[in-house]
mmCIF file of C-alpha atoms in Angstrom:
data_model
loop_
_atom_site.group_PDB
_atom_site.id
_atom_site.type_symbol
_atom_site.label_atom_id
_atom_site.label_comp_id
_atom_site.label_asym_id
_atom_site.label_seq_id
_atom_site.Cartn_x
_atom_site.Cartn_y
_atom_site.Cartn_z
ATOM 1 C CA UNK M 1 83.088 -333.697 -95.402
ATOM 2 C CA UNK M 2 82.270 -333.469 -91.769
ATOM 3 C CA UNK M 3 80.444 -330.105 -90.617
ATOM 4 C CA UNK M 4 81.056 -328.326 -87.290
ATOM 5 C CA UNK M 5 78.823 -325.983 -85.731
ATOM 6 C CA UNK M 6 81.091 -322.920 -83.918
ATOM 7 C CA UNK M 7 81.222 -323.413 -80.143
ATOM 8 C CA UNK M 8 79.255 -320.547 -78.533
ATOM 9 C CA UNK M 9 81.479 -318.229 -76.512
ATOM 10 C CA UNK M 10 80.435 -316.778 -73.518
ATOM 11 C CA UNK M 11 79.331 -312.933 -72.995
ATOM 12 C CA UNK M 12 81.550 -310.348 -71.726
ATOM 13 C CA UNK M 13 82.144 -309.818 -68.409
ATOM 14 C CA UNK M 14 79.281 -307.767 -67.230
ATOM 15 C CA UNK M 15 80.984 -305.266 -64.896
ATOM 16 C CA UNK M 16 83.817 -304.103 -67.996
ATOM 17 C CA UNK M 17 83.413 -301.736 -70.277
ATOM 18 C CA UNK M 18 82.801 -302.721 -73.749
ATOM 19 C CA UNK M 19 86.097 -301.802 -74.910
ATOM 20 C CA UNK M 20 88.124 -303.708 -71.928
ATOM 21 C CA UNK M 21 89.725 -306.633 -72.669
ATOM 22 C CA UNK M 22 91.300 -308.776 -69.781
ATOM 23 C CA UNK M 23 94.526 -309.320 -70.543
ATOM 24 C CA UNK M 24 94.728 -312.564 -69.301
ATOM 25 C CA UNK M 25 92.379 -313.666 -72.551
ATOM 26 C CA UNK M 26 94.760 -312.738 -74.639
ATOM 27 C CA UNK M 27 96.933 -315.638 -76.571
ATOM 28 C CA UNK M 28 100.269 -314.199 -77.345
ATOM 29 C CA UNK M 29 101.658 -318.265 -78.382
ATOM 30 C CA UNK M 30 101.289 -317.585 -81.891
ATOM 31 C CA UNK M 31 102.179 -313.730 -81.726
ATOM 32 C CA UNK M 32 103.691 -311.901 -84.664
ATOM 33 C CA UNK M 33 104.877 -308.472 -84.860
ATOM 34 C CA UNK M 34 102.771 -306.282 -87.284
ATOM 35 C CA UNK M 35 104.401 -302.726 -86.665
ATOM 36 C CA UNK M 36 106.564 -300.418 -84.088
ATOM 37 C CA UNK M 37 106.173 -297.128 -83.194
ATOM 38 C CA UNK M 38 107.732 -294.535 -80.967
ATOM 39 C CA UNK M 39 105.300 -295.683 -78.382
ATOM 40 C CA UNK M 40 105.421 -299.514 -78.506
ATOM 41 C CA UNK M 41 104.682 -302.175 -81.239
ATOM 42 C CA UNK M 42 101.810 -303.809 -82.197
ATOM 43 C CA UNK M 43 101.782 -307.535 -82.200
ATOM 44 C CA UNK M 44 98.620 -309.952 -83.474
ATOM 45 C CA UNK M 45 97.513 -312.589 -80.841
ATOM 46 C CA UNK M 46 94.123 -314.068 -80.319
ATOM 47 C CA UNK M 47 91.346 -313.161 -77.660
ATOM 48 C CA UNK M 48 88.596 -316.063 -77.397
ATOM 49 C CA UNK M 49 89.974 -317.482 -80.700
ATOM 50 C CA UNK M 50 89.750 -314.565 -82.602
ATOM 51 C CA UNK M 51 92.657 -312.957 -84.117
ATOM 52 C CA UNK M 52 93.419 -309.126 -82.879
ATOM 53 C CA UNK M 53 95.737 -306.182 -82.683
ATOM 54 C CA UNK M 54 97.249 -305.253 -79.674
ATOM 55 C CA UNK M 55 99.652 -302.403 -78.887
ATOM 56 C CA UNK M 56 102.048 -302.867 -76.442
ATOM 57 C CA UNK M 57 103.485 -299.751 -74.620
ATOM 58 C CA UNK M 58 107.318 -299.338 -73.779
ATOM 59 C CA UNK M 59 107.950 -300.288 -70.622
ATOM 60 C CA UNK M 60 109.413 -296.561 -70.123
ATOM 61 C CA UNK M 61 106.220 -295.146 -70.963
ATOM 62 C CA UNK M 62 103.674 -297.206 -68.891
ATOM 63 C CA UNK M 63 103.446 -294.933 -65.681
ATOM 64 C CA UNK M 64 100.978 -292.888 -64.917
ATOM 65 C CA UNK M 65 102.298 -289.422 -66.264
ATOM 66 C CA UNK M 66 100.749 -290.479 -69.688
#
């Protein structure tokens, strides 16, 4: 059985906050809907391999008013 050792990711950007996430590192390929709301829906994808949550907003409510 071979072994692999995990391929080091690099750090966050540096000038983000913690909590940002670009959203071009997101990996919607394999995306599955988990849930809907009166807001938007939550779909699983993958940032930097790893699987997440993400909520997508309606479209209706994405202005700046909210």
């Amino acid at each position: 059985m071979a072994h692999f050792e995990p391929t080091p990711l690099p750090p966050p950007i540096p000038k983000k906050c913690d909590w940002e996430i670009d959203p071009v590192e997101l990996d919607f390929s394999n995306a599955a809907m988990i849930g809907k709301g009166s807001f938007g829906e939550i779909v699983k994808a993958y940032w930097r391999g790893t699987p997440v949550a993400v909520k997508r907003i309606l479209s209706s409510l994405s202005d700046d008013r909210l």
